[in-house]
Coordinates of C-alpha atoms in Angstrom, one line a residue:
Chain A
M1 CA 208.1 -134.6 99.0
S2 CA 211.4 -136.5 98.9
A3 CA 214.2 -135.8 96.5
A4 CA 214.8 -139.5 95.9
A5 CA 215.7 -141.0 92.5
A6 CA 213.0 -140.6 89.8
P7 CA 210.4 -143.3 90.4
K8 CA 208.8 -145.4 87.7
L9 CA 205.6 -143.6 86.9
E10 CA 202.4 -145.1 85.5
F11 CA 201.0 -141.8 84.1
S12 CA 202.3 -138.7 82.5
Q13 CA 201.1 -135.3 81.5
G14 CA 198.0 -135.3 79.3
D15 CA 196.9 -138.9 80.2
R16 CA 193.2 -139.4 80.5
V17 CA 192.4 -141.2 83.7
H18 CA 189.5 -142.4 85.7
V19 CA 189.4 -142.1 89.5
K20 CA 188.7 -145.5 90.9
D21 CA 185.2 -145.8 92.3
M22 CA 186.1 -147.5 95.6
T23 CA 185.5 -147.0 99.2
P24 CA 188.2 -148.7 101.2
P25 CA 187.5 -149.0 104.9
N26 CA 190.7 -147.1 105.8
H27 CA 191.2 -143.4 105.9
H28 CA 191.6 -141.9 102.5
R29 CA 191.7 -138.4 101.1
T30 CA 189.9 -139.0 97.8
P31 CA 186.6 -137.1 98.1
W32 CA 183.5 -138.9 96.9
Y33 CA 182.6 -136.4 94.2
I34 CA 185.5 -137.3 91.9
K35 CA 185.3 -141.1 92.4
G36 CA 184.4 -142.8 89.1
R37 CA 185.0 -139.5 87.2
R38 CA 187.2 -138.9 84.2
G39 CA 190.0 -136.3 84.3
V40 CA 193.3 -135.4 82.7
V41 CA 196.7 -135.6 84.4
L42 CA 198.2 -132.1 84.6
E43 CA 201.5 -133.2 86.1
F44 CA 203.4 -135.6 88.4
I45 CA 203.9 -133.5 91.5
G46 CA 206.2 -135.7 93.5
M47 CA 206.5 -138.6 95.9
Y48 CA 204.4 -138.2 99.1
V49 CA 204.0 -140.0 102.4
N50 CA 201.0 -142.4 102.2
S51 CA 198.4 -140.6 104.4
E52 CA 196.1 -143.6 104.1
T53 CA 198.4 -145.8 106.2
R54 CA 199.9 -143.0 108.3
A55 CA 196.5 -142.2 109.5
H56 CA 196.4 -145.6 111.2
G57 CA 199.6 -145.3 113.0
D58 CA 201.9 -146.5 110.3
S59 CA 205.0 -144.6 109.1
G60 CA 203.3 -143.9 105.8
M61 CA 206.3 -145.2 103.9
P62 CA 207.1 -145.9 101.2
E63 CA 206.2 -142.6 99.5
L64 CA 203.8 -142.8 96.6
P65 CA 203.6 -140.9 93.3
M66 CA 201.0 -138.1 93.4
Y67 CA 199.5 -136.4 90.4
R68 CA 197.6 -133.2 89.9
V69 CA 194.5 -134.1 87.9
E70 CA 192.1 -131.7 86.2
F71 CA 188.3 -132.3 85.8
E72 CA 185.7 -130.5 83.9
Q73 CA 183.2 -129.0 86.3
T74 CA 180.4 -129.9 83.9
H75 CA 181.6 -133.6 84.2
L76 CA 181.5 -133.5 87.9
W77 CA 178.1 -131.9 88.4
F78 CA 175.4 -132.7 85.9
D79 CA 173.5 -129.5 86.7
Y80 CA 176.6 -127.3 86.8
A81 CA 175.1 -123.9 85.8
E82 CA 178.2 -121.7 85.7
S83 CA 180.7 -121.5 82.9
P84 CA 181.5 -124.6 80.7
S85 CA 185.2 -123.7 80.8
D86 CA 185.4 -124.1 84.6
K87 CA 187.8 -126.7 86.0
L88 CA 188.6 -128.5 89.2
W89 CA 192.1 -129.4 90.3
I90 CA 192.9 -132.1 92.8
D91 CA 196.0 -134.1 93.8
L92 CA 195.7 -137.9 93.8
Y93 CA 197.9 -140.8 94.5
E94 CA 198.7 -143.1 91.6
H95 CA 196.8 -146.1 93.1
W96 CA 193.5 -144.1 92.8
L97 CA 193.9 -143.7 89.0
E98 CA 193.4 -146.0 86.1
R99 CA 193.9 -145.3 82.4
A100 CA 190.8 -144.1 80.6
E101 CA 190.1 -144.6 76.9
Chain B
M1 CA 208.7 -110.5 136.7
S2 CA 205.5 -108.6 136.0
E3 CA 202.2 -110.1 137.1
D4 CA 200.9 -109.6 133.6
K5 CA 203.7 -111.2 131.7
D6 CA 202.0 -114.4 130.8
R7 CA 198.5 -113.2 130.3
G8 CA 196.9 -114.2 127.0
G9 CA 199.0 -117.3 126.4
F10 CA 198.0 -120.9 126.0
F11 CA 194.4 -121.0 124.6
D12 CA 193.9 -117.5 125.7
T13 CA 192.1 -118.8 128.8
G14 CA 193.8 -116.3 131.1
W15 CA 195.6 -119.0 133.0
R16 CA 199.2 -118.5 134.0
P17 CA 202.1 -121.0 133.7
S18 CA 203.4 -123.2 136.4
G19 CA 204.4 -121.6 139.6
D20 CA 202.4 -118.4 139.1
V21 CA 199.1 -119.7 140.5
H22 CA 198.4 -118.6 144.0
R23 CA 197.9 -121.6 146.2
D24 CA 197.2 -122.0 149.9
E25 CA 199.7 -124.0 152.0
D26 CA 197.5 -127.1 151.5
G27 CA 197.8 -126.7 147.7
R28 CA 194.4 -125.3 146.9
P29 CA 194.3 -122.2 144.7
H30 CA 193.2 -119.3 146.8
D31 CA 191.0 -116.4 146.0
H32 CA 192.5 -113.2 144.9
P33 CA 189.6 -110.8 144.5
G34 CA 190.2 -108.5 141.6
V35 CA 193.0 -110.5 140.1
R36 CA 191.9 -111.4 136.6
E37 CA 194.0 -114.5 136.3
D38 CA 192.2 -116.3 139.0
V39 CA 188.7 -115.5 137.8
G40 CA 186.9 -117.9 135.6
L41 CA 189.5 -120.7 135.6
G42 CA 187.1 -123.2 134.1
V43 CA 187.3 -127.0 133.9
R44 CA 189.3 -127.0 130.6
A45 CA 191.7 -124.3 131.6
S46 CA 192.3 -126.1 134.9
R47 CA 192.9 -129.3 133.1
A48 CA 195.3 -127.6 130.6
L49 CA 197.2 -126.0 133.5
A50 CA 197.5 -129.4 135.3
M51 CA 198.6 -131.1 132.1
H52 CA 201.2 -128.4 131.4
E53 CA 202.6 -128.6 134.9
L54 CA 202.8 -132.4 134.7
L55 CA 204.5 -132.3 131.2
V56 CA 207.1 -129.8 132.4
E57 CA 207.6 -131.7 135.7
K58 CA 208.2 -135.0 133.8
G59 CA 210.5 -133.2 131.3
V60 CA 208.4 -133.9 128.3
I61 CA 208.3 -130.3 127.4
G62 CA 210.5 -127.4 128.5
E63 CA 209.4 -124.6 130.8
G64 CA 208.9 -122.0 128.1
E65 CA 208.0 -124.3 125.2
V66 CA 204.3 -123.6 125.1
D67 CA 204.9 -119.9 125.3
E68 CA 207.4 -120.1 122.4
M69 CA 204.9 -122.1 120.4
T70 CA 202.1 -119.6 121.2
E71 CA 204.4 -116.8 120.1
A72 CA 205.2 -118.6 116.8
V73 CA 201.5 -119.2 116.1
N74 CA 200.8 -115.6 116.7
K75 CA 203.3 -114.7 114.0
R76 CA 201.2 -116.5 111.4
V77 CA 199.2 -113.6 109.9
P78 CA 197.9 -112.7 106.4
S79 CA 200.4 -109.9 106.1
N80 CA 203.1 -112.6 105.6
G81 CA 201.4 -113.7 102.4
A82 CA 200.7 -110.1 101.4
T83 CA 204.4 -109.3 101.6
L84 CA 205.2 -112.2 99.2
V85 CA 202.4 -111.1 96.8
A86 CA 203.4 -107.5 96.8
K87 CA 207.0 -108.5 96.1
A88 CA 205.9 -110.7 93.3
W89 CA 203.9 -107.8 91.8
S90 CA 206.9 -105.5 92.0
D91 CA 209.8 -107.8 91.1
P92 CA 209.4 -110.1 88.0
E93 CA 212.4 -112.2 89.0
F94 CA 210.9 -112.8 92.4
R95 CA 207.6 -113.6 90.9
T96 CA 209.1 -116.3 88.7
K97 CA 211.0 -117.8 91.6
L98 CA 207.9 -117.8 93.8
L99 CA 205.9 -119.6 91.1
E100 CA 208.6 -122.0 90.1
H101 CA 210.2 -122.8 93.5
P102 CA 207.5 -121.8 95.9
K103 CA 208.6 -123.7 99.0
E104 CA 212.3 -122.6 98.8
T105 CA 211.3 -119.0 98.1
V106 CA 208.8 -118.9 101.0
I107 CA 211.5 -120.3 103.4
E108 CA 214.1 -117.9 102.0
S109 CA 211.7 -115.1 102.8
G110 CA 211.7 -116.1 106.4
F111 CA 208.5 -118.2 106.7
V112 CA 208.5 -121.7 108.1
P113 CA 205.9 -124.0 106.6
E114 CA 203.9 -125.9 109.2
H115 CA 204.3 -129.7 109.2
N116 CA 206.9 -129.1 106.5
A117 CA 204.1 -129.0 104.0
D118 CA 204.9 -128.1 100.4
I119 CA 203.6 -124.8 99.1
I120 CA 202.2 -124.2 95.6
V121 CA 201.7 -120.7 94.4
L122 CA 199.0 -120.0 91.8
E123 CA 198.6 -116.8 89.9
N124 CA 195.3 -115.2 88.9
T125 CA 195.1 -113.5 85.6
P126 CA 192.3 -112.0 83.4
E127 CA 192.1 -115.5 81.8
V128 CA 192.2 -117.7 84.9
Q129 CA 190.9 -117.4 88.5
H130 CA 192.2 -120.0 91.0
M131 CA 190.1 -120.5 94.1
V132 CA 191.2 -122.7 97.0
V133 CA 189.0 -125.0 99.1
C134 CA 189.7 -128.1 101.3
T135 CA 186.5 -130.1 100.8
L136 CA 187.7 -132.8 103.3
C137 CA 188.7 -130.6 106.2
S138 CA 190.4 -127.2 106.3
C139 CA 193.9 -127.4 104.9
Y140 CA 195.3 -123.9 104.6
P141 CA 198.7 -122.2 104.4
T142 CA 198.5 -120.9 108.0
Q143 CA 202.1 -119.7 108.1
L144 CA 201.3 -117.3 105.3
L145 CA 197.6 -116.5 106.0
G146 CA 197.2 -117.1 109.7
P147 CA 194.5 -119.4 111.0
P148 CA 191.7 -120.2 108.5
P149 CA 188.6 -118.1 108.9
D150 CA 185.4 -119.8 110.1
W151 CA 183.7 -119.6 106.7
Y152 CA 186.6 -121.5 105.1
K153 CA 186.0 -124.4 107.5
S154 CA 182.2 -124.3 107.1
F155 CA 180.3 -127.1 105.4
S156 CA 178.6 -124.5 103.2
Y157 CA 181.8 -123.1 101.8
R158 CA 183.4 -126.6 101.4
S159 CA 180.5 -127.8 99.3
R160 CA 179.5 -124.7 97.4
A161 CA 183.1 -123.8 96.5
V162 CA 183.1 -126.9 94.2
T163 CA 179.5 -126.8 93.0
E164 CA 179.0 -123.1 92.4
P165 CA 182.3 -121.3 92.7
R166 CA 181.2 -118.2 90.8
A167 CA 178.2 -117.7 93.0
V168 CA 180.5 -117.9 96.1
M169 CA 182.9 -115.4 94.6
S170 CA 180.1 -113.1 93.8
E171 CA 179.1 -113.1 97.4
F172 CA 182.6 -112.0 98.2
G173 CA 182.2 -109.2 95.8
L174 CA 184.0 -110.6 92.8
E175 CA 182.1 -110.8 89.5
L176 CA 184.0 -112.7 86.8
D177 CA 183.6 -112.5 83.1
E178 CA 182.3 -115.8 81.7
E179 CA 185.5 -116.0 79.6
T180 CA 187.6 -116.2 82.7
E181 CA 188.2 -119.8 83.5
V182 CA 187.6 -120.8 87.1
R183 CA 189.9 -123.4 88.6
V184 CA 188.8 -124.6 91.9
V185 CA 191.7 -126.2 93.7
D186 CA 190.7 -128.9 96.2
S187 CA 193.6 -128.9 98.8
N188 CA 193.4 -132.6 99.8
S189 CA 197.1 -133.6 100.1
E190 CA 200.3 -132.5 101.8
L191 CA 200.4 -129.3 99.9
R192 CA 199.2 -125.8 100.7
F193 CA 198.1 -123.3 98.1
L194 CA 198.7 -119.5 98.0
V195 CA 197.0 -117.4 95.3
I196 CA 198.6 -114.3 93.8
P197 CA 195.6 -112.1 93.0
R198 CA 195.6 -109.7 90.0
R199 CA 197.4 -106.5 90.7
P200 CA 194.8 -103.7 90.8
D201 CA 194.9 -101.0 88.1
G202 CA 196.1 -97.5 89.1
T203 CA 199.0 -98.8 91.3
D204 CA 201.9 -98.1 89.0
G205 CA 204.9 -96.9 90.9
W206 CA 203.5 -98.1 94.2
S207 CA 206.1 -99.4 96.7
E208 CA 205.9 -103.0 97.9
G209 CA 204.7 -101.7 101.3
Q210 CA 201.9 -99.7 99.7
L211 CA 200.9 -102.7 97.5
A212 CA 200.9 -105.1 100.4
T213 CA 198.0 -103.0 102.0
L214 CA 195.8 -104.0 99.0
V215 CA 196.5 -107.8 99.4
N216 CA 193.6 -108.9 101.5
R217 CA 193.4 -112.4 102.9
N218 CA 190.4 -113.5 100.8
S219 CA 192.2 -112.5 97.6
M220 CA 195.0 -114.9 98.5
I221 CA 192.5 -117.7 98.9
G222 CA 191.1 -116.7 95.5
V223 CA 187.6 -116.0 96.5
A224 CA 187.9 -112.2 96.1
A225 CA 189.9 -109.6 94.3
A226 CA 192.7 -107.5 95.8
T227 CA 191.5 -104.3 97.4
E228 CA 191.1 -101.5 94.9
P229 CA 193.2 -98.4 95.7
G230 CA 191.3 -95.9 97.8
T231 CA 188.5 -98.3 98.8
D232 CA 189.8 -99.8 102.0

């Protein structure tokens, strides 16, 4: 994470978001099970090197905003049989998120 | 220099660094019956040895660099994380600092994050149980917990941790109340997570050193509880 000046952020704490349901041909670190799912932004966690371009020999710059997003386990797995209060946390780049109603 | 000095280094293959391999005048390694180092030098070990010699010869790496790296890797053990947890249990000011400024606090405590990765510290309470997984690979805070255990890297753990975390914890001996919220944390970015388990009852007045003995590795991944006093 860099200590650069505060970036312009698309999302803030409490925003409801969808994870884009896309499968770009390049390396990416958004697992399939949250694609297309709805979550809530917990916090902006900082600016991070773009692992999607760095994986292909690029410098990974510029750094991109990353958010910690919370999902209801019962929204991720239709047959989730444990507790309805259970959550999943994952960190996602801004370009994977879109605003949900 | 002792014959045994370099044993157990690079990849633990038993090979010895440049210059220590016995060779005939024509350059072939010669037999040394009874000398462990020359036994079982397989294809990979030979290749690693040759690579090492070349890299040193060409000045790409220094003579002792691989040994230094090996030594650094060997210092990555779960007792590093246990020290931090025990201190956080004992010292409220340190606990707050560790939770709010984890990377700085870890570095101040003398641990160097690998790949300069950020560290996040999560605290388990009666209300919330954090459990860490890397569904995509095996991201893990190795400088605090040592190399990840095989089960952490298994397909089984990586899929079941997200689909049935309580069942997995139960297999590690941890039965949670339904009211306790489970937060599975999928470690997919440039961050590593360390979990502070709940401090076991009956440990009032224990020193940090005593407490650290209760902080097992699995409890710092969040799949198990800290060891109960008197049960290790």
